[in-house]
Coordinates of N, CA and C in Angstrom, one line a residue:
M293 N 87.7 134.1 103.5 CA 87.1 135.4 103.1 C 86.8 136.2 104.4
S294 N 87.1 137.5 104.4 CA 86.8 138.3 105.5 C 85.5 139.1 105.3
Y295 N 84.7 139.4 106.3 CA 83.4 140.0 106.2 C 83.4 141.3 107.1
Q296 N 82.7 142.3 106.7 CA 82.4 143.4 107.5 C 81.6 142.9 108.7
I297 N 81.5 143.6 109.8 CA 80.7 143.2 110.9 C 79.3 143.0 110.5
E298 N 78.8 141.8 110.6 CA 77.5 141.4 110.1 C 77.1 140.2 110.9
N299 N 75.9 140.2 111.4 CA 75.3 139.1 112.1 C 74.2 138.4 111.2
V300 N 74.2 137.1 111.1 CA 73.3 136.4 110.3 C 72.5 135.3 111.1
L301 N 71.4 135.0 110.6 CA 70.5 134.0 111.3 C 70.9 132.6 111.1
V302 N 71.0 131.9 112.2 CA 71.5 130.5 112.1 C 70.6 129.6 113.0
I303 N 70.7 128.3 112.8 CA 70.3 127.3 113.8 C 71.5 126.4 114.1
R304 N 71.3 125.6 115.2 CA 72.4 124.7 115.5 C 72.3 123.5 114.6
R305 N 73.5 123.0 114.1 CA 73.5 121.8 113.3 C 72.8 120.6 114.0
S306 N 73.0 120.5 115.3 CA 72.4 119.4 116.1 C 70.9 119.4 115.9
L307 N 70.2 120.6 115.8 CA 68.8 120.7 115.6 C 68.4 120.1 114.3
F308 N 69.1 120.4 113.2 CA 68.9 119.9 111.9 C 69.0 118.4 111.9
D309 N 70.0 117.8 112.6 CA 70.2 116.4 112.7 C 69.0 115.7 113.4
E310 N 68.6 116.4 114.5 CA 67.5 115.8 115.3 C 66.2 115.8 114.4
L311 N 66.0 116.8 113.6 CA 64.8 116.9 112.8 C 64.8 115.9 111.6
G312 N 66.0 115.5 111.2 CA 66.2 114.6 110.1 C 67.1 115.2 109.0
A313 N 68.4 115.0 109.1 CA 69.3 115.6 108.1 C 69.0 114.9 106.7
F314 N 69.2 115.6 105.6 CA 69.0 115.1 104.3 C 70.0 115.8 103.4
Q315 N 70.2 115.2 102.2 CA 71.1 115.7 101.2 C 70.3 116.1 100.0
G316 N 70.4 117.4 99.5 CA 69.7 117.9 98.4 C 68.5 118.6 98.7
L317 N 67.5 118.5 97.8 CA 66.2 119.1 98.0 C 65.2 118.2 98.8
N318 N 64.5 118.8 99.7 CA 63.5 118.1 100.5 C 62.2 118.8 100.3
F319 N 61.1 118.1 99.9 CA 59.8 118.7 99.6 C 58.8 118.6 100.7
E320 N 59.4 118.4 101.9 CA 58.5 118.3 103.1 C 59.0 119.4 104.1
P321 N 58.9 120.7 103.7 CA 59.4 121.7 104.6 C 58.7 121.9 105.9
E322 N 57.4 121.5 105.9 CA 56.6 121.6 107.1 C 57.2 120.8 108.3
K323 N 57.9 119.7 107.9 CA 58.5 118.9 109.0 C 59.6 119.6 109.8
Y324 N 60.2 120.7 109.2 CA 61.3 121.4 109.7 C 61.0 122.8 110.2
L325 N 60.0 123.5 109.5 CA 59.9 124.9 109.7 C 59.4 125.3 111.1
K326 N 58.5 124.5 111.7 CA 58.0 124.9 113.0 C 59.1 125.0 114.0
A327 N 60.0 124.0 113.9 CA 61.2 124.0 114.9 C 62.2 125.1 114.5
I328 N 62.5 125.2 113.2 CA 63.6 126.1 112.8 C 63.1 127.5 113.0
L329 N 61.9 127.9 112.7 CA 61.4 129.2 112.9 C 60.7 129.5 114.2
S330 N 61.4 129.0 115.3 CA 61.0 129.2 116.6 C 62.1 130.0 117.3
R331 N 61.6 131.0 118.1 CA 62.6 131.9 118.7 C 63.5 131.2 119.7
G332 N 63.2 130.0 120.1 CA 64.1 129.3 121.0 C 65.1 128.5 120.2
S333 N 64.9 128.4 118.9 CA 65.8 127.6 118.1 C 66.8 128.3 117.2
N334 N 66.4 129.5 116.7 CA 67.3 130.3 115.8 C 67.8 131.5 116.5
F335 N 68.9 132.0 116.1 CA 69.6 133.2 116.7 C 70.6 133.7 115.7
F336 N 71.1 134.9 116.1 CA 72.1 135.6 115.2 C 73.5 135.4 115.8
V337 N 74.5 135.1 114.8 CA 75.9 135.1 115.2 C 76.7 135.9 114.1
G338 N 77.9 136.2 114.4 CA 78.7 136.9 113.4 C 78.9 136.1 112.2
R339 N 78.9 136.7 111.0 CA 78.9 135.9 109.8 C 80.3 135.2 109.7
S340 N 81.4 135.8 110.1 CA 82.6 135.1 110.0 C 82.6 133.8 110.8
E341 N 82.0 133.9 112.0 CA 81.9 132.7 112.8 C 81.0 131.6 112.1
A342 N 79.9 132.1 111.6 CA 78.9 131.2 110.9 C 79.5 130.5 109.7
E343 N 80.3 131.2 109.0 CA 80.9 130.7 107.7 C 81.9 129.6 108.0
N344 N 82.5 129.6 109.2 CA 83.6 128.7 109.5 C 83.3 127.7 110.6
N345 N 82.1 127.7 111.2 CA 81.8 126.8 112.2 C 80.7 125.8 111.8
P346 N 81.0 124.6 111.5 CA 80.0 123.6 111.1 C 78.9 123.2 112.1
N347 N 79.1 123.8 113.3 CA 78.0 123.5 114.3 C 76.8 124.4 114.1
Y348 N 76.9 125.4 113.1 CA 75.8 126.2 112.7 C 75.3 126.0 111.3
K349 N 74.1 126.2 111.1 CA 73.5 126.2 109.7 C 72.9 127.6 109.5
Q350 N 73.4 128.4 108.5 CA 72.9 129.7 108.2 C 71.6 129.5 107.4
I351 N 70.6 130.2 107.7 CA 69.3 130.2 107.0 C 69.3 131.1 105.8
I352 N 69.1 130.5 104.6 CA 69.2 131.3 103.4 C 67.8 131.2 102.6
P353 N 67.0 132.2 102.7 CA 65.7 132.1 101.9 C 66.0 132.4 100.5
Y354 N 65.2 131.8 99.6 CA 65.4 132.1 98.1 C 64.0 132.1 97.5
A355 N 63.5 133.2 97.0 CA 62.2 133.3 96.5 C 62.1 133.3 95.0
L356 N 61.2 132.5 94.5 CA 60.9 132.5 93.1 C 59.6 133.3 92.9
I357 N 59.5 134.1 91.9 CA 58.4 135.0 91.7 C 57.6 134.5 90.5
A358 N 56.4 133.9 90.8 CA 55.6 133.3 89.8 C 54.3 133.9 89.5
F359 N 53.8 133.9 88.2 CA 52.5 134.3 87.9 C 51.9 133.3 86.9
R360 N 50.8 132.6 87.4 CA 50.2 131.5 86.7 C 51.3 130.5 86.3
K361 N 51.5 130.2 85.0 CA 52.4 129.2 84.6 C 53.7 129.8 84.1
T362 N 54.1 131.0 84.6 CA 55.3 131.6 84.3 C 56.1 132.0 85.5
V363 N 57.4 132.2 85.4 CA 58.2 132.6 86.5 C 59.1 133.8 86.1
L364 N 59.4 134.7 87.0 CA 60.2 135.8 86.7 C 61.6 135.4 86.5
H365 N 62.2 136.0 85.4 CA 63.6 135.7 85.0 C 64.3 137.0 84.8
Y366 N 65.5 137.1 85.2 CA 66.3 138.4 85.0 C 67.8 138.1 84.8
V367 N 68.5 139.0 84.4 CA 69.9 138.9 84.2 C 70.6 140.0 85.1
R368 N 71.7 139.6 85.7 CA 72.5 140.5 86.5 C 73.5 141.2 85.6
G369 N 73.4 142.5 85.4 CA 74.2 143.2 84.4 C 75.6 143.6 84.9
K370 N 76.2 144.5 84.2 CA 77.6 144.9 84.4 C 77.8 145.6 85.7
K371 N 76.8 146.1 86.4 CA 77.0 146.8 87.6 C 77.0 145.8 88.8
A372 N 76.8 144.6 88.6 CA 76.8 143.6 89.7 C 78.1 143.6 90.4
G373 N 78.0 143.6 91.7 CA 79.2 143.6 92.6 C 79.9 142.3 92.6
E374 N 79.1 141.2 92.4 CA 79.7 139.9 92.3 C 80.0 139.5 90.9
Q375 N 81.2 139.4 90.6 CA 81.7 139.2 89.2 C 81.1 137.8 88.6
R376 N 81.0 136.8 89.5 CA 80.5 135.5 88.9 C 79.1 135.6 88.5
L377 N 78.3 136.6 88.9 CA 76.9 136.7 88.5 C 76.7 137.6 87.3
I378 N 77.7 138.3 86.8 CA 77.5 139.2 85.7 C 77.0 138.4 84.5
A379 N 76.0 138.8 83.8 CA 75.4 138.2 82.6 C 74.9 136.8 82.9
K380 N 74.6 136.5 84.2 CA 74.0 135.2 84.5 C 72.5 135.3 84.7
G381 N 71.7 134.5 84.1 CA 70.3 134.5 84.3 C 69.9 133.9 85.7
S382 N 68.8 134.4 86.2 CA 68.4 133.9 87.5 C 66.8 133.9 87.5
I383 N 66.3 133.0 88.3 CA 64.8 133.0 88.5 C 64.4 133.2 90.0
G384 N 65.3 133.8 90.8 CA 64.9 134.0 92.1 C 65.7 135.1 92.8
V385 N 65.3 135.5 94.0 CA 65.9 136.5 94.8 C 66.2 135.9 96.2
G386 N 67.3 136.1 96.8 CA 67.6 135.5 98.1 C 68.9 136.0 98.7
G387 N 69.1 135.6 99.9 CA 70.4 136.0 100.6 C 70.3 135.7 102.1
H388 N 71.3 136.0 102.8 CA 71.3 135.9 104.3 C 70.3 136.7 105.0
M389 N 69.8 136.2 106.1 CA 68.9 137.0 107.0 C 69.8 137.7 108.0
N390 N 69.8 139.0 108.0 CA 70.6 139.8 108.9 C 69.9 140.2 110.1
E391 N 70.7 140.6 111.1 CA 70.1 141.0 112.4 C 69.2 142.2 112.3
G392 N 69.5 143.1 111.3 CA 68.6 144.2 111.0 C 67.2 143.9 110.6
D393 N 67.0 142.6 110.2 CA 65.7 142.2 109.7 C 64.7 142.0 110.9
E394 N 65.3 141.8 112.1 CA 64.5 141.5 113.3 C 65.3 142.0 114.5
S395 N 64.7 142.7 115.5 CA 65.5 143.3 116.6 C 65.4 142.5 117.9
L396 N 64.8 141.3 117.9 CA 64.6 140.6 119.1 C 65.5 139.4 119.2
F397 N 66.6 139.4 118.5 CA 67.7 138.4 118.6 C 67.4 137.1 118.0
A398 N 66.2 136.9 117.5 CA 65.8 135.7 116.9 C 64.6 135.9 116.0
M399 N 64.0 134.9 115.4 CA 62.9 135.1 114.5 C 61.8 134.0 114.7
D400 N 60.5 134.4 114.8 CA 59.5 133.4 114.6 C 59.1 133.4 113.1
E401 N 58.1 132.6 112.8 CA 57.8 132.5 111.3 C 57.3 133.8 110.8
Q402 N 56.5 134.5 111.5 CA 55.9 135.8 111.0 C 57.0 136.8 110.8
A403 N 58.0 136.9 111.7 CA 59.1 137.8 111.5 C 60.0 137.4 110.4
Y404 N 60.2 136.1 110.2 CA 61.0 135.5 109.2 C 60.4 135.9 107.8
R405 N 59.1 135.6 107.6 CA 58.5 135.9 106.3 C 58.5 137.4 106.0
A406 N 58.3 138.2 107.0 CA 58.4 139.7 106.8 C 59.8 140.1 106.4
G407 N 60.8 139.4 107.0 CA 62.2 139.7 106.6 C 62.5 139.3 105.2
V408 N 62.0 138.1 104.8 CA 62.1 137.7 103.4 C 61.5 138.7 102.4
E409 N 60.3 139.2 102.7 CA 59.7 140.1 101.8 C 60.5 141.4 101.7
R410 N 61.1 141.8 102.8 CA 62.0 143.0 102.8 C 63.2 142.8 101.9
E411 N 63.8 141.6 102.1 CA 65.0 141.2 101.2 C 64.6 141.3 99.8
V412 N 63.5 140.7 99.4 CA 63.0 140.7 98.0 C 62.8 142.1 97.5
N413 N 62.1 142.9 98.4 CA 61.8 144.3 98.1 C 63.0 145.2 97.8
E414 N 64.1 144.8 98.3 CA 65.3 145.6 98.1 C 65.8 145.5 96.6
E415 N 65.4 144.4 96.0 CA 65.9 144.2 94.6 C 64.8 144.4 93.6
I416 N 63.6 144.1 93.9 CA 62.5 144.3 93.0 C 61.3 144.9 93.7
K417 N 60.4 145.5 92.9 CA 59.1 146.1 93.4 C 58.0 145.2 92.9
I418 N 57.2 144.6 93.8 CA 56.1 143.8 93.5 C 54.8 144.6 93.7
D419 N 54.2 145.0 92.7 CA 53.0 146.0 92.8 C 51.7 145.2 92.6
T420 N 51.5 144.1 93.3 CA 50.3 143.3 93.2 C 50.3 142.4 94.4
P421 N 49.1 142.0 94.9 CA 49.0 141.1 96.0 C 49.6 139.7 95.6
F422 N 50.2 139.0 96.6 CA 50.8 137.7 96.3 C 50.7 136.8 97.5
E423 N 50.8 135.5 97.2 CA 50.8 134.5 98.3 C 52.2 133.9 98.4
D424 N 52.7 133.8 99.6 CA 54.1 133.3 99.8 C 54.0 131.9 100.3
Q425 N 54.5 130.9 99.5 CA 54.5 129.5 99.8 C 55.9 129.0 100.0
I426 N 56.2 128.3 101.0 CA 57.5 127.6 101.2 C 57.3 126.2 100.6
V427 N 58.1 125.9 99.6 CA 57.9 124.6 98.9 C 59.0 123.6 99.1
A428 N 60.1 124.0 99.6 CA 61.2 123.0 99.7 C 62.3 123.6 100.6
L429 N 63.2 122.7 101.0 CA 64.4 123.0 101.7 C 65.6 122.5 100.9
L430 N 66.7 123.1 100.9 CA 67.9 122.7 100.2 C 69.1 122.6 101.1
N431 N 69.7 121.4 101.2 CA 70.9 121.2 102.0 C 72.0 120.4 101.2
D432 N 73.2 120.8 101.4 CA 74.4 120.2 100.7 C 75.5 120.0 101.7
D433 N 75.7 118.8 102.2 CA 76.8 118.6 103.2 C 78.0 118.0 102.5
S434 N 78.1 118.1 101.2 CA 79.3 117.5 100.5 C 80.4 118.4 100.4
T435 N 80.2 119.7 100.7 CA 81.3 120.7 100.7 C 81.4 121.5 102.0
D436 N 82.5 122.2 102.2 CA 82.6 123.0 103.4 C 81.6 124.1 103.4
V437 N 81.3 124.7 102.2 CA 80.3 125.8 102.1 C 78.9 125.3 102.4
G438 N 78.6 124.2 101.7 CA 77.2 123.7 101.9 C 76.9 123.2 103.3
R439 N 77.9 122.8 104.1 CA 77.7 122.3 105.4 C 77.3 123.4 106.4
V440 N 77.5 124.6 106.0 CA 77.1 125.7 106.9 C 75.9 126.6 106.4
H441 N 75.2 126.0 105.4 CA 74.0 126.7 104.9 C 72.8 125.8 104.8
L442 N 71.6 126.3 104.9 CA 70.4 125.6 104.7 C 69.4 126.6 104.0
G443 N 69.1 126.2 102.7 CA 68.2 127.0 101.9 C 66.8 126.7 102.2
I444 N 65.9 127.8 102.2 CA 64.5 127.7 102.3 C 63.9 128.3 101.0
V445 N 63.3 127.5 100.2 CA 62.8 127.9 98.9 C 61.3 128.3 98.9
H446 N 61.1 129.6 98.6 CA 59.8 130.2 98.6 C 59.3 130.3 97.1
V447 N 58.0 130.3 96.9 CA 57.4 130.7 95.7 C 56.4 131.8 96.0
F448 N 56.6 133.0 95.4 CA 55.6 134.1 95.6 C 54.7 134.0 94.4
K449 N 53.4 133.7 94.6 CA 52.4 133.6 93.6 C 51.7 134.9 93.4
L450 N 51.9 135.6 92.3 CA 51.4 136.9 92.1 C 50.0 136.9 91.5
T451 N 49.2 137.9 91.9 CA 47.8 138.0 91.3 C 47.9 138.6 89.9
E452 N 48.9 139.5 89.7 CA 49.1 140.0 88.4 C 50.6 140.1 88.1
P453 N 51.1 140.1 86.9 CA 52.5 140.1 86.6 C 53.1 141.6 86.7
K454 N 53.0 142.2 87.8 CA 53.4 143.6 88.0 C 54.7 143.6 88.9
V455 N 55.8 143.6 88.2 CA 57.1 143.6 88.9 C 58.0 144.6 88.2
E456 N 58.7 145.4 89.0 CA 59.7 146.3 88.5 C 61.0 146.1 89.2
K457 N 62.1 146.4 88.6 CA 63.4 146.3 89.2 C 63.7 147.5 90.1
R458 N 64.4 147.3 91.2 CA 64.9 148.4 92.0 C 66.5 148.5 91.9
E459 N 67.1 147.4 91.8 CA 68.6 147.4 91.7 C 69.0 147.7 90.3
A460 N 70.0 148.5 90.1 CA 70.5 148.9 88.8 C 71.2 147.7 88.1
M461 N 71.7 146.7 88.9 CA 72.3 145.5 88.3 C 71.3 144.6 87.6
I462 N 70.1 144.7 87.9 CA 69.1 143.8 87.3 C 68.7 144.3 85.9
T463 N 68.7 143.4 84.9 CA 68.3 143.7 83.5 C 67.5 142.6 83.0
G464 N 66.8 142.9 81.9 CA 66.0 141.8 81.2 C 64.9 141.2 82.1
L465 N 64.3 142.0 82.9 CA 63.2 141.5 83.8 C 62.0 141.1 83.0
T466 N 61.7 139.8 83.1 CA 60.5 139.3 82.3 C 60.0 138.0 82.8
F467 N 58.7 137.7 82.5 CA 58.1 136.4 82.9 C 58.3 135.4 81.7
L468 N 58.8 134.3 81.9 CA 59.1 133.3 80.8 C 58.2 132.1 81.0
P469 N 57.7 131.5 79.9 CA 56.7 130.4 80.0 C 57.3 129.0 79.9
K470 N 58.6 128.9 79.7 CA 59.2 127.5 79.5 C 59.1 126.7 80.8
K471 N 58.5 125.5 80.8 CA 58.4 124.7 82.0 C 59.6 123.9 82.2
V472 N 59.9 123.8 83.5 CA 61.1 123.1 84.0 C 60.7 122.3 85.3
E473 N 61.5 121.4 85.6 CA 61.3 120.6 86.9 C 61.9 121.5 88.0
L474 N 61.1 121.7 89.1 CA 61.5 122.5 90.2 C 62.7 121.9 90.9
N475 N 62.8 120.6 91.0 CA 63.9 120.0 91.8 C 65.2 120.2 91.1
L476 N 65.2 120.4 89.7 CA 66.5 120.6 89.0 C 66.8 122.1 88.9
E477 N 65.8 122.9 88.6 CA 66.1 124.3 88.3 C 66.4 125.1 89.6
V478 N 65.6 124.8 90.6 CA 65.9 125.5 91.9 C 67.3 125.2 92.4
A479 N 67.7 123.9 92.3 CA 69.0 123.6 92.7 C 70.1 124.4 92.0
R480 N 69.9 124.6 90.7 CA 70.9 125.4 90.0 C 70.9 126.9 90.4
K481 N 69.7 127.4 90.6 CA 69.6 128.8 90.9 C 70.1 129.1 92.4
V482 N 69.7 128.2 93.3 CA 70.2 128.4 94.7 C 71.7 128.3 94.7
Q483 N 72.2 127.4 93.9 CA 73.7 127.2 93.9 C 74.3 128.5 93.5
V484 N 73.8 129.2 92.4 CA 74.4 130.5 92.0 C 74.3 131.5 93.1
M485 N 73.1 131.6 93.8 CA 72.9 132.5 94.8 C 74.0 132.3 96.0
L486 N 74.2 131.1 96.4 CA 75.1 130.8 97.4 C 76.6 131.2 97.0
Q487 N 76.9 131.0 95.7 CA 78.2 131.3 95.2 C 78.4 132.8 95.3
A488 N 77.3 133.6 95.2 CA 77.5 135.0 95.3 C 77.7 135.5 96.8
E489 N 77.4 134.6 97.7 CA 77.5 134.9 99.1 C 78.8 134.5 99.8
V490 N 79.3 133.4 99.3 CA 80.5 132.8 100.0 C 81.5 132.2 99.0
E491 N 82.7 132.0 99.4 CA 83.7 131.4 98.5 C 83.4 129.9 98.4
G492 N 83.7 129.4 97.3 CA 83.5 127.9 97.1 C 82.4 127.6 96.2
Q493 N 82.1 126.4 96.0 CA 81.1 125.9 95.0 C 80.3 124.9 95.7
V494 N 78.9 125.0 95.6 CA 78.0 124.1 96.2 C 77.6 123.1 95.2
Q495 N 77.8 121.8 95.4 CA 77.3 120.8 94.5 C 76.0 120.2 95.0
V496 N 74.9 120.4 94.2 CA 73.6 120.1 94.7 C 73.2 118.7 94.2
R497 N 72.7 117.9 95.1 CA 72.2 116.6 94.8 C 70.7 116.5 95.3
T498 N 70.0 115.6 94.7 CA 68.6 115.4 95.1 C 68.5 114.6 96.4
A499 N 67.5 114.9 97.2 CA 67.4 114.2 98.5 C 66.9 112.7 98.3
R500 N 66.2 112.5 97.2 CA 65.7 111.1 96.9 C 65.9 110.9 95.4
P501 N 65.8 109.7 94.9 CA 65.9 109.4 93.5 C 64.8 110.2 92.8
A502 N 65.2 110.7 91.6 CA 64.2 111.6 90.8 C 62.9 110.9 90.6
S503 N 62.9 109.6 90.5 CA 61.6 108.9 90.2 C 60.7 108.9 91.4
Q504 N 61.2 109.2 92.6 CA 60.4 109.2 93.8 C 60.1 110.6 94.3
M505 N 60.6 111.7 93.6 CA 60.3 113.0 94.0 C 59.1 113.6 93.4
R506 N 58.4 114.4 94.2 CA 57.2 115.2 93.7 C 57.7 116.4 93.0
S507 N 57.3 116.6 91.8 CA 57.7 117.8 91.1 C 56.7 118.9 91.1
C508 N 57.1 120.1 91.1 CA 56.2 121.2 90.9 C 56.6 122.0 89.7
R509 N 55.7 122.0 88.7 CA 56.1 122.5 87.4 C 55.6 124.0 87.3
F510 N 56.5 124.8 86.8 CA 56.1 126.2 86.5 C 57.1 126.7 85.5
A511 N 56.9 127.9 85.0 CA 57.7 128.4 83.9 C 59.1 128.9 84.4
S512 N 60.0 128.8 83.5 CA 61.3 129.4 83.8 C 62.1 129.6 82.6
G513 N 63.2 130.4 82.7 CA 64.1 130.6 81.6 C 65.0 129.5 81.4
P514 N 66.0 129.6 80.5 CA 66.9 128.5 80.2 C 67.9 128.4 81.4
P515 N 68.4 127.2 81.7 CA 69.3 127.0 82.8 C 70.6 127.9 82.6
D516 N 71.1 128.4 83.7 CA 72.3 129.2 83.6 C 73.5 128.5 84.3
A517 N 73.3 127.3 84.7 CA 74.4 126.5 85.3 C 74.5 125.1 84.7
K518 N 75.6 124.6 84.5 CA 75.7 123.3 83.9 C 75.9 122.3 85.0

């Protein structure tokens, strides 16, 4: 796939290996974030280079919008530019971190979180205070696509359920109360998001057996991926 001139945030694969490479979801993000979100560790490279060079891991934030025991669910409608996402339900917002999100060639944690909020704000308007928590990391080295991406899963905990859409492609914006397991649902939703960004398919596996994983329960809509 060819891309317009675009620079995206990456870390070196060697850093990920030094910190402890894993497969699937990892619920110990604090082990990685201090190093990853250090200006000496991350930097911007051309997206075409990042997509094709396994020596880099692109940082992909993905934010779930939660209020109490519900989570925001929406459908991407007919105006969606990515055909694979049309009529697909989603419980999160995310994408590549671009150089325009920060002008100093790299990001510390404060700049990164501000960039994530800007990315979310492009698609939806959150008209209430919220707390941003990073709850997990997602890695998939089983495919060419997965090998060059590292997902950071956020939960925005809202004080009130006041959210409006900004993008015309978003329809059916609502908070749904059906409980699901975070480790299963997030994997499906991040997979869909990555498919919208790059060619190929990401197969998500858990980092540890399900019986050993800590679950975070919150509301969500029905799964949109099998």
